[in-house]
XYZ file of C-alpha atoms in Angstrom:
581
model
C -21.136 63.682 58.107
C -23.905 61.462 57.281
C -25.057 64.029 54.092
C -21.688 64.222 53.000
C -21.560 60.749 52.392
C -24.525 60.533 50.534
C -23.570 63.426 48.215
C -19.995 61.302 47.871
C -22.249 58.128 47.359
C -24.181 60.035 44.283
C -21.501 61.738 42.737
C -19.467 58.134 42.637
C -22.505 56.772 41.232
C -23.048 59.247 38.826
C -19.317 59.207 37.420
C -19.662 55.029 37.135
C -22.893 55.260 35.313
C -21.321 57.606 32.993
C -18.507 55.742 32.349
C -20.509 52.351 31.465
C -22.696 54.704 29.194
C -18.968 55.479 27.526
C -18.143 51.880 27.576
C -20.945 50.589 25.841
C -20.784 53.684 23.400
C -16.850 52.911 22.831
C -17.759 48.900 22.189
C -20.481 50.528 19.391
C -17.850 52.544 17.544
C -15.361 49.776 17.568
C -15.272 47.890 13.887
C -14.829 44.064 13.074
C -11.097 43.127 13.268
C -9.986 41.659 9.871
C -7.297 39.030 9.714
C -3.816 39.776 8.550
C -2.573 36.066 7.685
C -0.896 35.919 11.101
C -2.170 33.103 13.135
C -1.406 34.166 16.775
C -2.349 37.772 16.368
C -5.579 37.292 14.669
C -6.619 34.336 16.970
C -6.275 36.813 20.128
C -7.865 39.513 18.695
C -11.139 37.644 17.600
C -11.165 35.987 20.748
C -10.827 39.284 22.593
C -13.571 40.908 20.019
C -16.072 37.511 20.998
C -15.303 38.702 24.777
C -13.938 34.975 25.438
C -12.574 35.230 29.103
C -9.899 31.977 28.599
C -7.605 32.940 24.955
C -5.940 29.367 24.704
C -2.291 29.741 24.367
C -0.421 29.175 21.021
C 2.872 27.541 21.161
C 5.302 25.596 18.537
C 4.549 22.215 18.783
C 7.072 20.290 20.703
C 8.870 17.944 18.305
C 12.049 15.239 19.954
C 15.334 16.159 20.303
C 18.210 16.294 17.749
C 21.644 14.391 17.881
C 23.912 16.075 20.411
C 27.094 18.221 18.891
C 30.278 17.495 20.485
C 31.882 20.390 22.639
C 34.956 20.304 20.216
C 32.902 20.605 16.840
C 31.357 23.780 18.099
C 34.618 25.396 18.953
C 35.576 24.278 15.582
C 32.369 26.037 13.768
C 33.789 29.224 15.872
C 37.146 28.882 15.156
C 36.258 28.745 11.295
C 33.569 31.659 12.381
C 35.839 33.839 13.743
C 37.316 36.871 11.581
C 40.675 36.657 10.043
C 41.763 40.590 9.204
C 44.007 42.731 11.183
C 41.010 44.681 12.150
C 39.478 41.574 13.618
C 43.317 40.626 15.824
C 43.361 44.441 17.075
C 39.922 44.288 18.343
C 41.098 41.049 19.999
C 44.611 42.520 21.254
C 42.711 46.062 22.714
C 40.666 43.205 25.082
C 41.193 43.762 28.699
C 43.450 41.586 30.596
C 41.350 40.983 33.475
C 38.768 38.509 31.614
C 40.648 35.691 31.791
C 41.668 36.250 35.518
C 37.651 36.393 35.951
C 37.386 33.417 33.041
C 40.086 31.122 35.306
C 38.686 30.253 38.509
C 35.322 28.540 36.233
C 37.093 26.739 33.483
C 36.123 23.714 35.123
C 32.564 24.479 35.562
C 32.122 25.489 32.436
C 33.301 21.897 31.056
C 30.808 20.601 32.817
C 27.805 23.106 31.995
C 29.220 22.257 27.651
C 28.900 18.761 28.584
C 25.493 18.528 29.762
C 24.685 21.771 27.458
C 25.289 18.944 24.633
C 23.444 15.940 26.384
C 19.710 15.689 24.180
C 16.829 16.759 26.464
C 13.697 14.114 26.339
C 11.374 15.957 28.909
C 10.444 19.030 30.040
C 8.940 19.675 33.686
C 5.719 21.369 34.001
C 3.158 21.589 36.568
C 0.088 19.686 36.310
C -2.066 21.988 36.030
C -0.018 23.897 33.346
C 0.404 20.654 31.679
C -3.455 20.028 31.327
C -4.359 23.438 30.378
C -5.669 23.290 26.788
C -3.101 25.052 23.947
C -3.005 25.202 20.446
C 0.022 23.450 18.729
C 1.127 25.209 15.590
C 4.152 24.076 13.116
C 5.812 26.606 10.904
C 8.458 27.111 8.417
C 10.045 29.623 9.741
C 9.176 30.460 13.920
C 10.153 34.317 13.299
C 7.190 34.644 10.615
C 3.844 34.015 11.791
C 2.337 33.435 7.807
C 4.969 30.750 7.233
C 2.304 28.277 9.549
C 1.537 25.070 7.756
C -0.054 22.595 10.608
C -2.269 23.308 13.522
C -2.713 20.725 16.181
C -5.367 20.448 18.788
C -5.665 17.710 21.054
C -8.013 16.512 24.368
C -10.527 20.137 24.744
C -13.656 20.620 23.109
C -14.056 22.705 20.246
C -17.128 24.774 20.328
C -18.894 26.962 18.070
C -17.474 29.925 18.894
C -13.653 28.611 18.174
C -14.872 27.294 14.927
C -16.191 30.895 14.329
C -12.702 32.562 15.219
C -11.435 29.422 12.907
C -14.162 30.300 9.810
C -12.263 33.695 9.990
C -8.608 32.979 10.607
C -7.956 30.181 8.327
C -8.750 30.908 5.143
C -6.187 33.814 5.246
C -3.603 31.213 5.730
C -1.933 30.469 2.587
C 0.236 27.627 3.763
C -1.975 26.061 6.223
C -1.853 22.323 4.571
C -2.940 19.697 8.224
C -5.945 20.669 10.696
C -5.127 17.495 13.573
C -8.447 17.307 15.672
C -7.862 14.818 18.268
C -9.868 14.291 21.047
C -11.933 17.322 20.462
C -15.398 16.821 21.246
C -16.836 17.416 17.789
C -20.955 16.853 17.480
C -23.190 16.940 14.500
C -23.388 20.489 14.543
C -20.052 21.156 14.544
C -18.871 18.848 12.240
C -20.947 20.603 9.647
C -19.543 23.892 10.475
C -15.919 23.021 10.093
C -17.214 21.172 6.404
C -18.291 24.671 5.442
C -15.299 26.366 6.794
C -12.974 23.743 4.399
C -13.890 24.621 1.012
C -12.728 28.764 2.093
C -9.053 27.362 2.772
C -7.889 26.050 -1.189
C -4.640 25.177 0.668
C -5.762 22.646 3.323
C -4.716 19.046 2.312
C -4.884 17.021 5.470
C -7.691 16.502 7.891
C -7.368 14.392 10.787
C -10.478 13.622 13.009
C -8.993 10.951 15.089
C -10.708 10.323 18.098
C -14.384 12.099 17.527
C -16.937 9.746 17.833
C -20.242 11.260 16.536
C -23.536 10.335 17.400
C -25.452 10.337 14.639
C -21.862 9.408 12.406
C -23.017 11.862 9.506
C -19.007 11.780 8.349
C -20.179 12.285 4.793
C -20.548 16.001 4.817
C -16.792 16.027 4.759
C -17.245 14.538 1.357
C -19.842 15.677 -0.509
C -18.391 18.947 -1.051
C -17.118 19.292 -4.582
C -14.949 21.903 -3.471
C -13.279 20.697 -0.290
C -9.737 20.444 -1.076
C -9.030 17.536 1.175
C -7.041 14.761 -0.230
C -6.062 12.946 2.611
C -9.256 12.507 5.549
C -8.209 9.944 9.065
C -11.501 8.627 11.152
C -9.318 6.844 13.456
C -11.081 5.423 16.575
C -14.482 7.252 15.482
C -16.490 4.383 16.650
C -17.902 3.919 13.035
C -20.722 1.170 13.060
C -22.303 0.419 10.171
C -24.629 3.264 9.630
C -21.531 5.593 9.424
C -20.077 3.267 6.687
C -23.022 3.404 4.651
C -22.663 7.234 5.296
C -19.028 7.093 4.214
C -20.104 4.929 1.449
C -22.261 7.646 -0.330
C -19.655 10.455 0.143
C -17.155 7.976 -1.550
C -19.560 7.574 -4.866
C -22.079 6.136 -6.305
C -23.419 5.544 -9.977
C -24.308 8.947 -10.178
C -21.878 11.212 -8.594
C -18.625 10.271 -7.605
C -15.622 12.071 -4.832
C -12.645 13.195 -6.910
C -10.800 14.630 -4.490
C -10.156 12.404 -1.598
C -6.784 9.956 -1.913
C -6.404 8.572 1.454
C -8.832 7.446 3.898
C -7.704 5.947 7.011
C -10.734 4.298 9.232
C -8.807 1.802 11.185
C -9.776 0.801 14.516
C -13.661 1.020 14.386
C -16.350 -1.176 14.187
C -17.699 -1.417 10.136
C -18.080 -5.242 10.188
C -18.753 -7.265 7.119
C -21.778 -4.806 6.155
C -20.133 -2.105 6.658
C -17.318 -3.356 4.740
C -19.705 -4.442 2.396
C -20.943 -0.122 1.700
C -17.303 0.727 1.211
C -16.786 -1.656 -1.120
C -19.716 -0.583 -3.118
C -18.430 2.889 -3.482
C -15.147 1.620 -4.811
C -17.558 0.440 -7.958
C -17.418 4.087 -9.351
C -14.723 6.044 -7.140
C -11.560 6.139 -9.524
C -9.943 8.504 -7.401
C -8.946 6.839 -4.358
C -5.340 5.493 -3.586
C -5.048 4.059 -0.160
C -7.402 2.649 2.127
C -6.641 1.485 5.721
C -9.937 -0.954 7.356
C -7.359 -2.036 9.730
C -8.937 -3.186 13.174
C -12.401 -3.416 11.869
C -13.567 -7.015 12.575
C -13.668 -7.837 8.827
C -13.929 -11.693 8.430
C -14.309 -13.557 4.781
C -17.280 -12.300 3.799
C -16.049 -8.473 3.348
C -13.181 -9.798 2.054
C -15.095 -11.863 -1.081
C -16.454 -8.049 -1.015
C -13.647 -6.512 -1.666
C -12.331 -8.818 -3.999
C -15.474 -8.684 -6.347
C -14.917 -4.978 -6.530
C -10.968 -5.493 -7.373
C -11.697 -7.835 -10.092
C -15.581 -7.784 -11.931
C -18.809 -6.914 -10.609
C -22.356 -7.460 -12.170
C -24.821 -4.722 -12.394
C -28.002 -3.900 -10.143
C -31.018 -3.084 -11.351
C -30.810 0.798 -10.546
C -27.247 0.728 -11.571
C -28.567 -1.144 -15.446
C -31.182 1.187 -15.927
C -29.080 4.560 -15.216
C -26.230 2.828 -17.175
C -29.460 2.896 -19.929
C -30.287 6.204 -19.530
C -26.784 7.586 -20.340
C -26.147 5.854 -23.407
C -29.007 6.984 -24.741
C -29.136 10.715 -23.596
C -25.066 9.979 -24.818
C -26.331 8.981 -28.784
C -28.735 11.308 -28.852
C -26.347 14.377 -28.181
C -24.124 13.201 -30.751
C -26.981 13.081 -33.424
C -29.300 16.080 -32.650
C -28.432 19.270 -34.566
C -26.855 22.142 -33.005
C -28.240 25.452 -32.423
C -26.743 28.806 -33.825
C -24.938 30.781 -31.969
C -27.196 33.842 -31.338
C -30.111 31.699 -30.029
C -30.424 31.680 -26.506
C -31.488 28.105 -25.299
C -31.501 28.909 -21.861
C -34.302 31.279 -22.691
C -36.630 29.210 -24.608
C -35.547 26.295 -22.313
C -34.959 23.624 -24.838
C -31.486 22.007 -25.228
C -30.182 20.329 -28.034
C -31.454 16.947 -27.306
C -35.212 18.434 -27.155
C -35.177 19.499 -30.634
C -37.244 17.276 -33.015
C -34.990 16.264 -36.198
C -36.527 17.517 -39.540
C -35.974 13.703 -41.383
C -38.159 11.995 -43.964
C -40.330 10.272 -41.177
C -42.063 13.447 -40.597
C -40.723 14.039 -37.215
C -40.689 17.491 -37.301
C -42.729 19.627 -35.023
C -42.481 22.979 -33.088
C -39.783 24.203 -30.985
C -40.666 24.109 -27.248
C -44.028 22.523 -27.444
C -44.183 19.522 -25.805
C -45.787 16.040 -27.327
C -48.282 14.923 -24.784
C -49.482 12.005 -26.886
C -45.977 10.137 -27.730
C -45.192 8.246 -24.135
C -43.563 5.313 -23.717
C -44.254 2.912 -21.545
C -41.565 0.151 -19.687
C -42.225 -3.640 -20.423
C -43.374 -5.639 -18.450
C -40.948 -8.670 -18.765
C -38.643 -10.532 -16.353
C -35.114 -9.516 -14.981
C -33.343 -11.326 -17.218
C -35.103 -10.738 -20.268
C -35.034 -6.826 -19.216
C -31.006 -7.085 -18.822
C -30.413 -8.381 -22.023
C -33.130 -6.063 -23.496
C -30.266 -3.003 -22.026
C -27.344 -4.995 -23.720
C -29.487 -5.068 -26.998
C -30.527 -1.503 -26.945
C -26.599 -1.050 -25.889
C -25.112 -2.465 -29.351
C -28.184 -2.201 -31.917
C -29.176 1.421 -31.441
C -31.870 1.964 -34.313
C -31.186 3.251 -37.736
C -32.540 5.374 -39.985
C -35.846 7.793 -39.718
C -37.682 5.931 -37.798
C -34.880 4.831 -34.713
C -33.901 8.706 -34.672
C -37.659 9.386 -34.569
C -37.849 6.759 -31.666
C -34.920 8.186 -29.985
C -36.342 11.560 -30.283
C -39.847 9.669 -28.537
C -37.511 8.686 -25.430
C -35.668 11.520 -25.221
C -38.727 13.804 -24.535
C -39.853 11.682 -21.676
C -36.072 10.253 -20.378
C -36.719 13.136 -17.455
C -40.108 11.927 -16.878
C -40.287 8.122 -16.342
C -44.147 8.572 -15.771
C -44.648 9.969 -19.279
C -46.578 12.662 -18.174
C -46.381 16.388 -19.704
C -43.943 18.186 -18.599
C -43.433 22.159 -19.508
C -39.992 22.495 -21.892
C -38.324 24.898 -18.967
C -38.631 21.913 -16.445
C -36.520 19.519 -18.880
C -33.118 21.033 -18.961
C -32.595 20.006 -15.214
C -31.972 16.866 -15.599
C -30.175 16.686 -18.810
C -27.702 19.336 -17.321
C -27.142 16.934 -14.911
C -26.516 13.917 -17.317
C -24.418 16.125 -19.955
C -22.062 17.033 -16.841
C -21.675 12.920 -15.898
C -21.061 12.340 -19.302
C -18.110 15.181 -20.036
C -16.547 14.236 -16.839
C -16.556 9.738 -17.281
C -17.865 7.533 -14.835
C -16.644 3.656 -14.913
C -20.461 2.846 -15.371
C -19.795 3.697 -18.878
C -16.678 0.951 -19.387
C -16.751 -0.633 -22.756
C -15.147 -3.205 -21.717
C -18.540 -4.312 -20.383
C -19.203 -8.068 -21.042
C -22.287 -10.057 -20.621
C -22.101 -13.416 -18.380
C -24.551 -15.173 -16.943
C -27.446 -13.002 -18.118
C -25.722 -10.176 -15.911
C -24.040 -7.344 -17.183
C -20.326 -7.280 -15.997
C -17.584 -4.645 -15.513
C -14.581 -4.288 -14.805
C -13.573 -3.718 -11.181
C -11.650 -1.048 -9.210
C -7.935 -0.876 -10.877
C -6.665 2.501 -9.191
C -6.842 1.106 -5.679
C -3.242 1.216 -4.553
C -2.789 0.936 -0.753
C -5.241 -1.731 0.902
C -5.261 -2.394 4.671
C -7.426 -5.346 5.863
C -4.718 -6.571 8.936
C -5.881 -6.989 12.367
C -9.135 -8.873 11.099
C -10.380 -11.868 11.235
C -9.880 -13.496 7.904
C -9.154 -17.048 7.178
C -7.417 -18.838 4.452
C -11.079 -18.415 2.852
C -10.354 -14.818 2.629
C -7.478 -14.660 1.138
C -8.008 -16.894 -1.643
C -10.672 -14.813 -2.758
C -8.419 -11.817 -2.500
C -5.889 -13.823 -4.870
C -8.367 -14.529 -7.557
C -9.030 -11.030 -7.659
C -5.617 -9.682 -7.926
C -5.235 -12.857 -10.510
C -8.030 -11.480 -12.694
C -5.830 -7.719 -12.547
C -3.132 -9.457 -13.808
C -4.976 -11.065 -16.576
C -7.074 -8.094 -17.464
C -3.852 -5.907 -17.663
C -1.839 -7.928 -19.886
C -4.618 -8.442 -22.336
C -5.481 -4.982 -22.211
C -2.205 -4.042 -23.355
C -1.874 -6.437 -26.068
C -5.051 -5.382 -27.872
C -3.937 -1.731 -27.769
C -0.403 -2.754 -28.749
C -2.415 -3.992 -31.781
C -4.685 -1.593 -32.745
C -2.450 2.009 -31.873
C 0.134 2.519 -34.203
C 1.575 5.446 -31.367
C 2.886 4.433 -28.068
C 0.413 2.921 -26.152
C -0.968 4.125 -22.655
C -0.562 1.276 -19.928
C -3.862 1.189 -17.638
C -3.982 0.964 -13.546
C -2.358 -2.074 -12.501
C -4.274 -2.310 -9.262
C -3.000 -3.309 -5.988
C 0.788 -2.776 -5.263
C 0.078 -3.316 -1.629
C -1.629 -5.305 0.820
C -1.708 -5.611 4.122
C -2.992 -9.126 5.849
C -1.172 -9.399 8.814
C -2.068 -10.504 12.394
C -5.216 -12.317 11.168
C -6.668 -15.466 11.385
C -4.594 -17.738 8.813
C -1.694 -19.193 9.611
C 1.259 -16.792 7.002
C 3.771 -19.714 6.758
C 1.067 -22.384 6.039
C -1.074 -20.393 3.738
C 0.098 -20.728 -0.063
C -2.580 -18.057 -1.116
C -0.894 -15.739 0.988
C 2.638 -16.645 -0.593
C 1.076 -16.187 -4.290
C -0.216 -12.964 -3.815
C 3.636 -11.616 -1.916
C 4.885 -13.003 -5.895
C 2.431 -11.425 -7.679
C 3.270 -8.098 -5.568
C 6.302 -8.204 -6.098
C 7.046 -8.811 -9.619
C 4.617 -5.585 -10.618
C 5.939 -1.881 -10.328
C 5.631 0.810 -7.557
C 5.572 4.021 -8.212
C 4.196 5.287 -4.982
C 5.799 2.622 -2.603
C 9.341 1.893 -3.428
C 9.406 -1.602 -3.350
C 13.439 -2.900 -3.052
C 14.715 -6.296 -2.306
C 17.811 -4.689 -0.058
C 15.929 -2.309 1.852
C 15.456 -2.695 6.101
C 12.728 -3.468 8.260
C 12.643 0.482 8.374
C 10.903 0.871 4.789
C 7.760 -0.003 5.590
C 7.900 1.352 9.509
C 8.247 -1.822 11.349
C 5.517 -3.664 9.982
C 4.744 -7.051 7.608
C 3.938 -6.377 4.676
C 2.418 -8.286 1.358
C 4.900 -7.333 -1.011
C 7.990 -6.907 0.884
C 10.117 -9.868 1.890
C 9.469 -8.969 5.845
C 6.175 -10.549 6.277
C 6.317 -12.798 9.004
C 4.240 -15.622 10.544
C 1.712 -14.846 13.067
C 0.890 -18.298 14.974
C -1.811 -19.276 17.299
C -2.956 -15.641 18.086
C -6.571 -15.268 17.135
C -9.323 -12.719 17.793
C-alpha cells in the first residue's frame, strides 16, 4: 500500500505542476482588455486583469425620495392606460371567473400594502459591515445604458495607484463623464499628480471635487498648470491649506507671465490661508481674467486680506519684476510691428532667426548679415534709483524713438532682450524666448492695460473687473474691512461709467460695455456688527442697483434663492450680533 501511495502522490503532483505550467502559459497568451465606454464592465475587467482580490462594487448613487402618488391617481393613469377596442373587452370578458374569488378575501390587505406602497422611504437598512464596505457611486442619464454615466462619486477609502491606473484607462472613454467627487480619499503627492495627468485625456470632465484631502506637501497647483485640463470648476474644501499651499494655488492661478484660462470656480472654504495666504491669492487675481467665483469662506481672513483684496478689485501699482517684464513686452511688441517680414519660401526655423532678429536696411547703416550675431553692441541697465527707473519705463512707454537711429536702437535691444547679461549668444538659442513673448502677446495679458496711469511715481492699473462671486463670510473682519472693500467696489463703479462714456464718444458703432466687477459678496457672520455698519449698507445699494447675469438678483424672490443664506445684494442679509471668533 505504502508504494501505491507514493506513485498516487507523484502522478497528483505531476498533473498540478502541469496545470500551473498551463496557467501561467494561458495568463501569457491573454491580451490587454480595451475599454468599451461602459463604466461597470470595464472597471471589473481591469481590476480582474491587475489580479485585485477586492473589485469595489458599483451602484447608482442613492439620491432622496420623491413626492408620494396617491393610490387613486395611479388607478387613474391605468384607467386612461388601459385599451379601449373590442379586442381589448374580449380579452377582458375570456378572463376566468375564479380571480376575483382568489382577489376577494385580500382586498383589504391590499389597501393597506397601496397605502404604505405610496408612503416616501427616507432609509434603507443595511448591515454595518455592508454599510462600511467601500463602493463606487455612479449617476447616469439613463440606468439601462452604462455610456450615458456623467458623475462618479467616491467617498471615505483610499485611492491608490493601482485604481488611478484602472481610472487612467476607463475614463477617458467616457464621453459624458462631466464630476469626479473625491471625498475623503486619501490622496498623497504622488497621487495627486497622477490623477492631474489622467485629466487632460478626459476633454469632457468639468467638475473636480477634492474635498477632504489634506496633502502634505499641499502641491495643489499641478491641477492648474495644465493648459489642457478641462476643469472649470476645482473645490479644496477642508484641505487644510496653510499658507504654503496658497502661495502654491497662487502660481497655478497666474502670474505676469502665464496666466490659468480655464478654471471659473474655486471653492477653498474652510482652511487655514490667513492674511498671507490671502494675500498670494489676491496677487494672482492681478493677471487671472478668467475666474468667476471665489469662496475664502472659513479662512481666518481679518482686515488686512481684505485691504488685499480690495487693492486688487480696484488699482494696483506695479513691482519691480512686474515693471520690467511689462518693459520687455512693449518693446519686443513695437519691434514686431516694425521689422520686415520674411518671404514665404524662407524657412526661419532653419536659419533660426525670427523677424525681430533681422537688422533693418535704413539710412543709419544698420544693416548687417543675417544670423550673425553683434558681440560688440550690448547694452547695459542704469544705474539710477527706483523711482527714477519707473518713470524711465513710463518714458520709454510713450516716447518710443524715431527715425534711423531709435529703430537702430531698438534693433540694439532687441538682440540682447533674451540675454540681460549682454553676452553672445548663437542666433538658434534666441527664438526661445521670443516664441514665448510673441505667444503672451497674441493671447493679452492685463499687464498690457492702456489704461495704465502714473501716480505717485508708481505705475498703476486697473484692478480685477471679471471677479463675480466673492466669499469672505465666516472671517474675522471688522468695520475696517469692509470699508476698504467699499472703496474698491466705489472705484468699479467710477471706472465703469467713465469707461463707457469715452467709448460712447469716440465709436461711432455700438459700444462694448466692460466687466462690471462684483455682483456678489458675501460678509456674513463676521466681526462687524450688519445693522450698525453703514459700509456694509452702501455696498448691499451699490449691489443691487448693477445687473446679474449669472445670479438672478429679484426683489420678490424667497429666502430659497440664495439657499438659506445672507447675502450682500439681496434684501435677506441679516444682523449677526455679539458672536465673534
Amino acid at each position: 500500500m505504502p508504494p501505491k501511495n507514493q506513485q498516487l502522490r507523484k502522478s497528483y503532483s505531476k498533473r498540478s505542476s502541469s496545470s500551473v505550467v498551463n496557467d501561467e502559459s494561458s495568463d501569457e497568451k491573454v491580451e490587454p482588455y480595451h475599454c468599451k465606454g461602459k463604466f461597470l464592465e470595464d472597471f471589473e475587467a481591469l481590476c480582474r486583469q491587475a489580479q485585485i482580490t477586492y473589485i469595489v462594487p458599483i451602484v447608482p448613487r442613492p439620491h432622496p425620495p420623491g413626492t408620494p402618488v396617491a393610490a387613486s391617481s395611479i388607478v387613474d393613469i391605468k384607467d386612461k392606460a388601459a385599451p379601449k377596442t373590442a379586442k381589448g373587452a374580449a380579452v377582458k370578458e375570456r378572463e376566468p371567473t375564479a380571480q376575483p374569488q382568489q382577489q376577494q378575501p385580500s382586498e383589504a390587505d391590499s389597501g393597506e400594502a397601496s397605502h404604505e406602497d405610496s408612503l416616501p422611504k427616507t432609509y434603507s437598512l443595511r448591515d454595518n459591515l455592508e454599510y462600511f464596505k467601500p463602493k463606487i457611486q455612479v449617476e447616469m442619464d439613463n440606468p439601462e445604458k452604462q455610456d450615458t454615466l456623467t458623475e462618479i462619486l467616491i467617498r471615505a477609502w483610499k485611492i491608490d495607484r493601482a485604481i488611478l491606473d484602472i481610472f487612467a484607462q476607463s475614463f477617458p472613454t467616457l464621453e459624458r463623464l462631466t464630476t469626479l467627487h473625491f471625498w475623503h480619499t486619501g490622496l498623497t503627492d504622488d497621487t495627486l499628480k497622477q490623477l492631474a495627468s489622467i485629466l487632460p485625456k478626459c476633454p469632457s470632465i468639468r467638475a473636480l471635487i477634492l474635498d477632504a484631502n489634506p496633502i502634505p506637501f499641499e502641491h495643489y497647483e499641478v491641477l492648474l498648470t495644465d493648459e489642457n485640463s478641462p476643469i472649470i470648476n476645482l473645490s479644496l474644501r477642508h484641505c487644510q491649506i496653510t499658507e504654503r499651499g496658497a502661495s502654491l494655488i497662487a502660481q497655478g492661478l497666474g502670474t505676469e507671465r502665464r496666466q490659468n484660462k480655464k478654471l471659473q470656480t474655486l471653492n477653498l472654504a474652510y482652511n487655514s490661508l490667513g492674511d498671507e495666504g490671502a494675500e498670494h491669492i489676491a496677487r494672482s487675481l492681478k493677471f487671472n481674467r478668467t475666474l468667476l467665483v471665489l469662496n475664502l469662506s472659513s479662512n481666518d481672513i481679518s482686515d488686512l486680506g481684505a485691504q488685499k483684496f480690495a487693492e486688487v478689485l480696484s488699482k494696483f501699482p506695479l513691482t519691480e519684476d512686474e515693471l520690467i517684464y511689462r518693459r520687455k513686452l512693449l518693446l519686443h511688441s513695437s519691434i514686431s510691428e516694425s521689422a520686415p517680414s520674411l518671404p514665404s519660401g524662407v524657412g526661419r526655423k532653419k536659419s533660426g532667426v525670427t523677424s525681430t532678429t533681422l537688422p533693418s536696411k535704413g539710412k543709419g547703416g544698420a544693416g548687417g548679415t543675417v544670423g550673425k550675431p553683434d558681440i560688440k553692441e550690448t547694452t547695459k541697465p542704469p544705474k539710477k534709483d527706483d523711482k527714477a527707473a519707473k518713470k524711465g519705463a513710463t518714458i520709454a512707454e510713450t516716447k518710443p524713438g524715431k527715425g534711423a537711429a531709435g529703430k537702430q536702437s531698438t534693433e540694439k535691444l532687441a538682440k540682447t532682450a533674451g540675454n540681460p547679461k549682454g553676452s553672445a549668444v548663437p542666433p538658434g538659442n534666441r527664438s526661445a524666448p521670443q516664441s514665448e513673448l510673441d505667444f503672451i502677446i497674441n493671447d493679452g495679458i492685463p499687464l498690457l492695460d492702456h489704461n495704465a496711469e502714473l501716480l505717485n511715481n508708481d505705475l498703476v492699473l486697473p484692478g480685477n473687473r471679471c471677479l463675480l462671486s466673492l466669499n469672505l463670510s465666516k472671517n474675522r473682519m471688522t468695520d475696517t474691512g469692509v470699508q476698504y472693500i467699499l472703496k474698491a467696489i466705489q472705484y468699479q463703479e467710477m471706472f465703469i461709467k467713465l469707461n463707457i462714456s469715452t467709448r460712447n464718444l469716440s465709436s461711432t458703432t455700438t459700444p462694448s460695455i466692460p466687466n462690471q466687477g462684483l455682483l456678489r459678496l458675501e460678509l456674513q457672520r463676521n466681526d462687524f456688527i450688519i445693522n450698525e455698519c453703514e459700509a456694509y449698507e452702501k455696498i448691499q445699494t451699490l449691489l443691487k442697483n448693477r445687473r446679474e447675469p449669472i445670479f438672478k438678483n429679484k426683489d420678490n424672490q424667497d429666502e430659497t434663492s440664495t439657499g438659506g443664506r445672507d447675502t450682500v445684494g439681496t434684501p435677506h442679509a441679516r444682523s449677526r450680533q455679539g458672536v465673534k471668533h
